Short mmCIF file of C-alpha atoms in Angstrom, two decimals:
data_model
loop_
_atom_site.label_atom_id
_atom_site.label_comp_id
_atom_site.label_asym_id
_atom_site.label_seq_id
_atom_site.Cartn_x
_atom_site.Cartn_y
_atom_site.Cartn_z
CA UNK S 128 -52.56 -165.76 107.01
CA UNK S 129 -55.27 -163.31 106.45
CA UNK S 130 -55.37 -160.00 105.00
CA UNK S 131 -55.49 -158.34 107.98
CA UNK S 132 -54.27 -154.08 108.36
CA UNK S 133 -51.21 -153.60 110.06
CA UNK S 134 -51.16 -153.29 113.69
CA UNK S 135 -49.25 -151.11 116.50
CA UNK S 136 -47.75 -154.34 117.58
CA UNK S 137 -46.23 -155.46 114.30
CA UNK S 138 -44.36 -152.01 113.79
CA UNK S 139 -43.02 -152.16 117.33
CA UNK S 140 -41.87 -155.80 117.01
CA UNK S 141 -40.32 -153.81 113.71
CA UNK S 142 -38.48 -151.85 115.15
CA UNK S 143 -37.22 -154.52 118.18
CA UNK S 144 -36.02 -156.22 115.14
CA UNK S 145 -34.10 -153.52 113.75
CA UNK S 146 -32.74 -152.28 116.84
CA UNK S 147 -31.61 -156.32 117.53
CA UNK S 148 -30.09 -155.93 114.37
CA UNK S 149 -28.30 -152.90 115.19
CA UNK S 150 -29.75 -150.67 112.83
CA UNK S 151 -28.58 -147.03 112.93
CA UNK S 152 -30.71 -144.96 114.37
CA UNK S 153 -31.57 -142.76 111.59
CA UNK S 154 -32.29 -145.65 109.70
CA UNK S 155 -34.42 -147.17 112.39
CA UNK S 156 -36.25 -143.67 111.94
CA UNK S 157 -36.65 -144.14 107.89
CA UNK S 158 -37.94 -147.42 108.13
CA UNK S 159 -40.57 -146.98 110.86
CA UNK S 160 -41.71 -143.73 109.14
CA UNK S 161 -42.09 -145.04 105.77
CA UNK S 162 -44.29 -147.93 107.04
CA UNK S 163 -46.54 -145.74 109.27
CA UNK S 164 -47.07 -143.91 105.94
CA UNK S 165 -47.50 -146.80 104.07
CA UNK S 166 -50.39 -148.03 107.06
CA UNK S 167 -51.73 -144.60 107.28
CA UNK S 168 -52.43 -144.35 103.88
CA UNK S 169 -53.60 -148.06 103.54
CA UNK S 170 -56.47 -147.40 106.28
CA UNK S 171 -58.86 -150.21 107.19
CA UNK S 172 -58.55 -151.58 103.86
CA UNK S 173 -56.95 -155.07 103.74
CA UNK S 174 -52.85 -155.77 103.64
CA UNK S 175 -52.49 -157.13 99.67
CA UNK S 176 -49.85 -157.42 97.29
CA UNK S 177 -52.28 -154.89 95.08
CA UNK S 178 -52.78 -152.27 98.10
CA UNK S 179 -48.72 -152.39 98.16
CA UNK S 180 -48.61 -151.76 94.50
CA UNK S 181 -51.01 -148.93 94.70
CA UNK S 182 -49.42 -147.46 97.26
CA UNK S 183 -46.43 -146.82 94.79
CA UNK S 184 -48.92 -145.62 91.95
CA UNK S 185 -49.90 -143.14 94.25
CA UNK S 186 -46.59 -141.75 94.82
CA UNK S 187 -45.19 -141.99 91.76
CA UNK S 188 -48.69 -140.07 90.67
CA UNK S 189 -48.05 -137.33 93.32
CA UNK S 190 -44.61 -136.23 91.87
CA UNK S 191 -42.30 -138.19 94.27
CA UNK S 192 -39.15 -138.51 92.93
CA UNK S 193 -38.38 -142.28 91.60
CA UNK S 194 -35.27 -142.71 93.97
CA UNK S 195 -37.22 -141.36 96.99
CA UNK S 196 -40.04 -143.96 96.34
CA UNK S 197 -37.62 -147.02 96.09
CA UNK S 198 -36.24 -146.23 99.20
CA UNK S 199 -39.82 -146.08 100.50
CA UNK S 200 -40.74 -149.75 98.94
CA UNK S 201 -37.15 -150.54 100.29
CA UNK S 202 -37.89 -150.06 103.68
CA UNK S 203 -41.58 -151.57 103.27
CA UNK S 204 -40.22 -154.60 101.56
CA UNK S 205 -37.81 -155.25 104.69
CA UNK S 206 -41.46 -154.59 106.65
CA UNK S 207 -42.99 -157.36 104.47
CA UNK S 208 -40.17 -159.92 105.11
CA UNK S 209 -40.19 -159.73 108.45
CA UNK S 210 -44.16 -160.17 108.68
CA UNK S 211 -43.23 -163.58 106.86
CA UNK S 212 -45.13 -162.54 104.07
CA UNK S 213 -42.23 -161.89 101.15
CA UNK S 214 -45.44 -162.70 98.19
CA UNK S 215 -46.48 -158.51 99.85
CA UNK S 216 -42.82 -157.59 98.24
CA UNK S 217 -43.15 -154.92 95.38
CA UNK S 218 -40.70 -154.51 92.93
CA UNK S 219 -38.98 -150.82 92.78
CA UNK S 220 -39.45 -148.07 89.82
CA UNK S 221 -36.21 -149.28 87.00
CA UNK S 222 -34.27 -145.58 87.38
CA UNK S 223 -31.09 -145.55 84.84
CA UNK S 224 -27.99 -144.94 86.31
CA UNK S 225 -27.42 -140.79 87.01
CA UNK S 226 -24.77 -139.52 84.79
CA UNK S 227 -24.68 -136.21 86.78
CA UNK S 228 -26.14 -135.03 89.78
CA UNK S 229 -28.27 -131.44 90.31
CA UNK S 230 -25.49 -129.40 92.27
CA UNK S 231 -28.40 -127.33 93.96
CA UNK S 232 -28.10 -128.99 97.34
CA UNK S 233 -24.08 -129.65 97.72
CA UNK S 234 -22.75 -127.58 100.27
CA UNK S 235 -19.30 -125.89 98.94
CA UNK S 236 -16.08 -125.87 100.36
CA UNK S 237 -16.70 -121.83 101.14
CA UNK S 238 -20.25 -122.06 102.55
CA UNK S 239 -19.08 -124.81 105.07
CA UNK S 240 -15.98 -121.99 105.94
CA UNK S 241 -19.27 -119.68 106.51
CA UNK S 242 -21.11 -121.69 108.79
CA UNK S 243 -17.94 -122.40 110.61
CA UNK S 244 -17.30 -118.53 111.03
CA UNK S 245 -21.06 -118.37 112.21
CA UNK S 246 -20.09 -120.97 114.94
CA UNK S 247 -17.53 -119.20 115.96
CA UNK S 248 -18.96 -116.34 115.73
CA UNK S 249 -21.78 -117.26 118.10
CA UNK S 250 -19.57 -118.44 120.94
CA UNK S 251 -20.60 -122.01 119.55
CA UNK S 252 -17.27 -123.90 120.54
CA UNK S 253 -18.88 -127.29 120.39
CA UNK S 254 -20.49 -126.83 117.33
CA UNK S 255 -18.01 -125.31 115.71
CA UNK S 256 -16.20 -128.23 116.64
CA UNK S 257 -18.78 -130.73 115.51
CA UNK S 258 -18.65 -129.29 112.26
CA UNK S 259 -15.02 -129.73 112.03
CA UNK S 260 -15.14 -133.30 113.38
CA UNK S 261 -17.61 -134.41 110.81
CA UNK S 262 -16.39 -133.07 107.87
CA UNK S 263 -12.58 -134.19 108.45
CA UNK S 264 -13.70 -137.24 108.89
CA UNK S 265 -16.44 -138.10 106.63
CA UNK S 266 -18.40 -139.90 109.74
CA UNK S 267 -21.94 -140.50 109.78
CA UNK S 268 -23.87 -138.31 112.49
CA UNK S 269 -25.06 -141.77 114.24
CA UNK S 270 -21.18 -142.59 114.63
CA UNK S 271 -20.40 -139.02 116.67
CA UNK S 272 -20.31 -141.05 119.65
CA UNK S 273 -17.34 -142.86 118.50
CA UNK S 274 -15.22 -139.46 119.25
CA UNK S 275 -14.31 -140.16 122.29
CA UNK S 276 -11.18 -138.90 124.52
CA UNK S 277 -9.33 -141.93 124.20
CA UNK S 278 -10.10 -141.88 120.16
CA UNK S 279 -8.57 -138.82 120.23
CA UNK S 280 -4.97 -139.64 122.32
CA UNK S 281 -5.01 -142.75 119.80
CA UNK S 282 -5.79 -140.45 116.42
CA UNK S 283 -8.52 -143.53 115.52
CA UNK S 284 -12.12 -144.19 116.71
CA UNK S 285 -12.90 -147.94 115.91
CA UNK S 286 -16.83 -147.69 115.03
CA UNK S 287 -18.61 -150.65 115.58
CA UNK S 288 -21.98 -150.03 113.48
CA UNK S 289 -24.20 -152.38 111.19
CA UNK S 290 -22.90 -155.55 112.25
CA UNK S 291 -19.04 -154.17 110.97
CA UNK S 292 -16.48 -152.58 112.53
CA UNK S 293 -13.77 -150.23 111.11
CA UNK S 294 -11.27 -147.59 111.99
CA UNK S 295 -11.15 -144.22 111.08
CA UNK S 296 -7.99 -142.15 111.44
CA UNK S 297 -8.44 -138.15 113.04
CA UNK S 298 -6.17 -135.75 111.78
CA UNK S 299 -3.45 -134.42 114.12
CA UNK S 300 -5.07 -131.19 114.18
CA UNK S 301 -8.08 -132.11 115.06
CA UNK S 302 -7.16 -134.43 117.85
CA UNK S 303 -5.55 -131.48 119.33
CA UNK S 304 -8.56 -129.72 119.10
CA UNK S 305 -10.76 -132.70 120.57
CA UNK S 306 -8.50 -132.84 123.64
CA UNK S 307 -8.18 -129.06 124.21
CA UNK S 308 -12.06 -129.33 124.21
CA UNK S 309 -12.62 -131.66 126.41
CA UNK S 310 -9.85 -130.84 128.79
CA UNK S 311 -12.06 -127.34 129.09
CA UNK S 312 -15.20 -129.19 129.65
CA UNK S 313 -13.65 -131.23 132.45
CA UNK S 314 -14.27 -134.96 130.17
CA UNK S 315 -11.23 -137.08 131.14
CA UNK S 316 -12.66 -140.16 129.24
CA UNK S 317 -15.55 -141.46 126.94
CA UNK S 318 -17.60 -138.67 124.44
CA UNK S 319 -16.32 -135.53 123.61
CA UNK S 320 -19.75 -134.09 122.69
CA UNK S 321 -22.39 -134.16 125.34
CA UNK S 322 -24.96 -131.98 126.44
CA UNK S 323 -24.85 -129.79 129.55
CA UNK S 324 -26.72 -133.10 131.27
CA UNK S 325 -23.97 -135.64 129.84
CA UNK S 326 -25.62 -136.91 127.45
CA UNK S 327 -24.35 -137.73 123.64
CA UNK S 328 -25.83 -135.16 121.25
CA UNK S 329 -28.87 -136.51 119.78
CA UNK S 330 -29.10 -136.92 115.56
CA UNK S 331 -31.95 -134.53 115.93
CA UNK S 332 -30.01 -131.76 118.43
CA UNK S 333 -27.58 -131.60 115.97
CA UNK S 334 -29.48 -131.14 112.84
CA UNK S 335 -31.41 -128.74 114.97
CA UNK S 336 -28.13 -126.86 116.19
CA UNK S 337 -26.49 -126.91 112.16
CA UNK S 338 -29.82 -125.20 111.04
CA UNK S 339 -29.42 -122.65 113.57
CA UNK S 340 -26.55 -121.42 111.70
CA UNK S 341 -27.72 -120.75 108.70
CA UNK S 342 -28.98 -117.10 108.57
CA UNK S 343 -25.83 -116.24 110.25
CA UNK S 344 -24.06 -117.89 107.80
CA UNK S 345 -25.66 -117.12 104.37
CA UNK S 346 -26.18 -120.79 103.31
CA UNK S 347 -29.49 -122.20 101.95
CA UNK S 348 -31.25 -124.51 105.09
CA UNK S 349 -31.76 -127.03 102.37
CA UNK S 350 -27.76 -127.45 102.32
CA UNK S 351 -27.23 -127.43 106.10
CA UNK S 352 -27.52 -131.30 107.42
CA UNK S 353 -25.15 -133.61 108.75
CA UNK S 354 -24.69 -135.90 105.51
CA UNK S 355 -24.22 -133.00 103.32
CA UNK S 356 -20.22 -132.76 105.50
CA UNK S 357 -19.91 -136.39 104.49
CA UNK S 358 -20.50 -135.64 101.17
CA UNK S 359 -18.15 -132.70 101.17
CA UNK S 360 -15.30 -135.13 103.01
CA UNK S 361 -16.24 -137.80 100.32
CA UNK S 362 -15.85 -135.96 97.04
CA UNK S 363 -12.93 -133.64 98.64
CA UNK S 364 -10.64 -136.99 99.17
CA UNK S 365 -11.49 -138.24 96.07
CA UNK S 366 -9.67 -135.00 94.43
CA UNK S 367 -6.61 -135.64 96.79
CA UNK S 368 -6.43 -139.74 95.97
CA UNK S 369 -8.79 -140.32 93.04
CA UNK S 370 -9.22 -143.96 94.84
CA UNK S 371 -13.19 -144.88 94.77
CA UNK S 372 -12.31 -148.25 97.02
CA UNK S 373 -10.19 -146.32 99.70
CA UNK S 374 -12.75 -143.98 99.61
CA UNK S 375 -15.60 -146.61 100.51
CA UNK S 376 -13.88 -148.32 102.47
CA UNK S 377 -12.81 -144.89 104.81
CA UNK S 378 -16.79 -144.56 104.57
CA UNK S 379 -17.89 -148.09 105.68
CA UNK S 380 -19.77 -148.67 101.91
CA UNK S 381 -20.29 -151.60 101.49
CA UNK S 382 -20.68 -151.74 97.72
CA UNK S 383 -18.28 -149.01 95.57
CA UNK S 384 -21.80 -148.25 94.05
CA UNK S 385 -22.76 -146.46 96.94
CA UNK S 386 -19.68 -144.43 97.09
CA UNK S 387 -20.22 -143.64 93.15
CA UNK S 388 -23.18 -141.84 93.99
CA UNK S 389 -20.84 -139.01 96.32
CA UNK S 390 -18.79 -138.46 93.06
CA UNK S 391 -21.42 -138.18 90.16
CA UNK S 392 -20.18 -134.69 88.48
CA UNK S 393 -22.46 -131.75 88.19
CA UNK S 394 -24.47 -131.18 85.55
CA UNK S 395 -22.81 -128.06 84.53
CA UNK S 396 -19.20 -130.20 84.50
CA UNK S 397 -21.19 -132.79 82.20
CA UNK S 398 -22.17 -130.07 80.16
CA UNK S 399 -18.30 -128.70 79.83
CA UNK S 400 -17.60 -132.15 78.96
CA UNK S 401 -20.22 -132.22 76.00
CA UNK S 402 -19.26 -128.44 75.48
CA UNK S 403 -15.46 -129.86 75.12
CA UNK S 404 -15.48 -132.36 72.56
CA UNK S 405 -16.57 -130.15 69.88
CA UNK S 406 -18.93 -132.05 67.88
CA UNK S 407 -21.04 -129.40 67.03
CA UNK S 408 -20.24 -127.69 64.14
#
């Protein structure tokens, strides 16, 4: 095969592929976006193993973090495999496992009480109730549309996502919520969330809709996104059953790895640690 650029019609057979492969959305989104980068940047100039490996220089040389460029080559790699053309593959920056995390962006137990007292505050029922949905539940914003009314009268939403399926138990409370909601809005079966149209809520509407909140609220846009509730679900039922494989597997991780990252202390607990053993003299 030649060294041609990449064309429209190879990222939209991309994406076919993905979607066929039942690819959350969001990640759908990542991919496609990191290889129109990738083919923006790369111009007319040919498709090489070298322009592949430049194209990582060049982030790496304009400050990228190292864990935001592998998931860039991660998502190009895929790209390359599916061309047929696996010899394109480039191998990712060698980052050494975290040993805490930068607490900066985690959104505390009180702020998320904040932006639920903003909802409310508002008159924003649903997305008050969004909030609480997500973060009692540790879903994933693509798997919203698994709350549905018969989830609720069960207390379980079976998500089928990824090519795997698994169940994830709703607290009483909140199943009394979900049904008082939707009994309001007239929804005697399927979603709970929709727009004024019917339609699900869109990952997008409800990032937009969370951001809304924060001036209201007091909380730092930066900490306001759907995945930031995960997290909050994730390392909160960790301090309840200090069980990392429950935890993934309430999560749908494949790999306990991934659920490690959720629970990587701060760096000022690291620092108590250190602080703690009293080796300093």
């Amino acid at each position: 095969m030649n060294d041609a650029t990449i064309t429209k019609t190879q990222m939209q057979a991309f994406r076919d592929q993905l979607c066929w492969e039942e690819k959350s959305p969001g990640t759908m989104e990542k991919y496609c976006r990191d290889v129109a980068a990738f083919a923006a940047w790369l111009g007319e100039r040919p498709l090489t193993k070298d322009a592949a490996g430049a194209w990582k220089a060049a982030l790496l040389a304009g400050g990228q973090a190292p864990a935001t460029i592998n998931a860039k080559l991660a998502a190009l790699n895929r790209f390359f495999s599916f061309l047929g053309r696996p010899e394109l593959r480039v191998r990712p920056l060698r980052i050494q496992r975290r040993l805490f995390r930068d607490d900066s962006r985690d959104l505390t137990r009180e702020e998320y009480d904040r932006l639920l007292g903003a909802a409310r505050a508002l008159g924003r029922e649903r997305l008050a109730l969004l909030l609480e949905a997500i973060c009692a539940t540790g879903i994933r914003v693509s798997e919203v549309r698994y709350l549905t009314v018969e989830a609720a009268l069960a207390g379980r939403a079976v998500v089928r996502l990824k090519g795997k399926i698994r169940t994830i138990l709703l607290p009483g409370k909140l199943c009394r919520k979900l049904l008082k909601y939707a009994r309001k809005q007239k929804t005697a079966s399927g979603e709970i969330f929709l727009t004024r149209s019917g339609r699900g809520l869109s990952r997008r509407q409800i990032w937009a809709e969370m951001k809304s909140l924060c001036a209201r609220a007091g909380v730092e846009p930066t900490k306001v996104f759907p995945h930031n509730l995960r997290h909050l679900f994730a390392r909160t039922f960790y301090r309840v059953c200090r069980d990392v494989a429950k935890l993934a597997d309430v999560l749908g991780h494949s790999s306990i790895e991934t659920t490690r990252i959720y629970l990587i202390s701060t760096g000022a607990e690291h620092a108590g640690t250190l602080e703690r053993m009293g080796l300093v003299c």
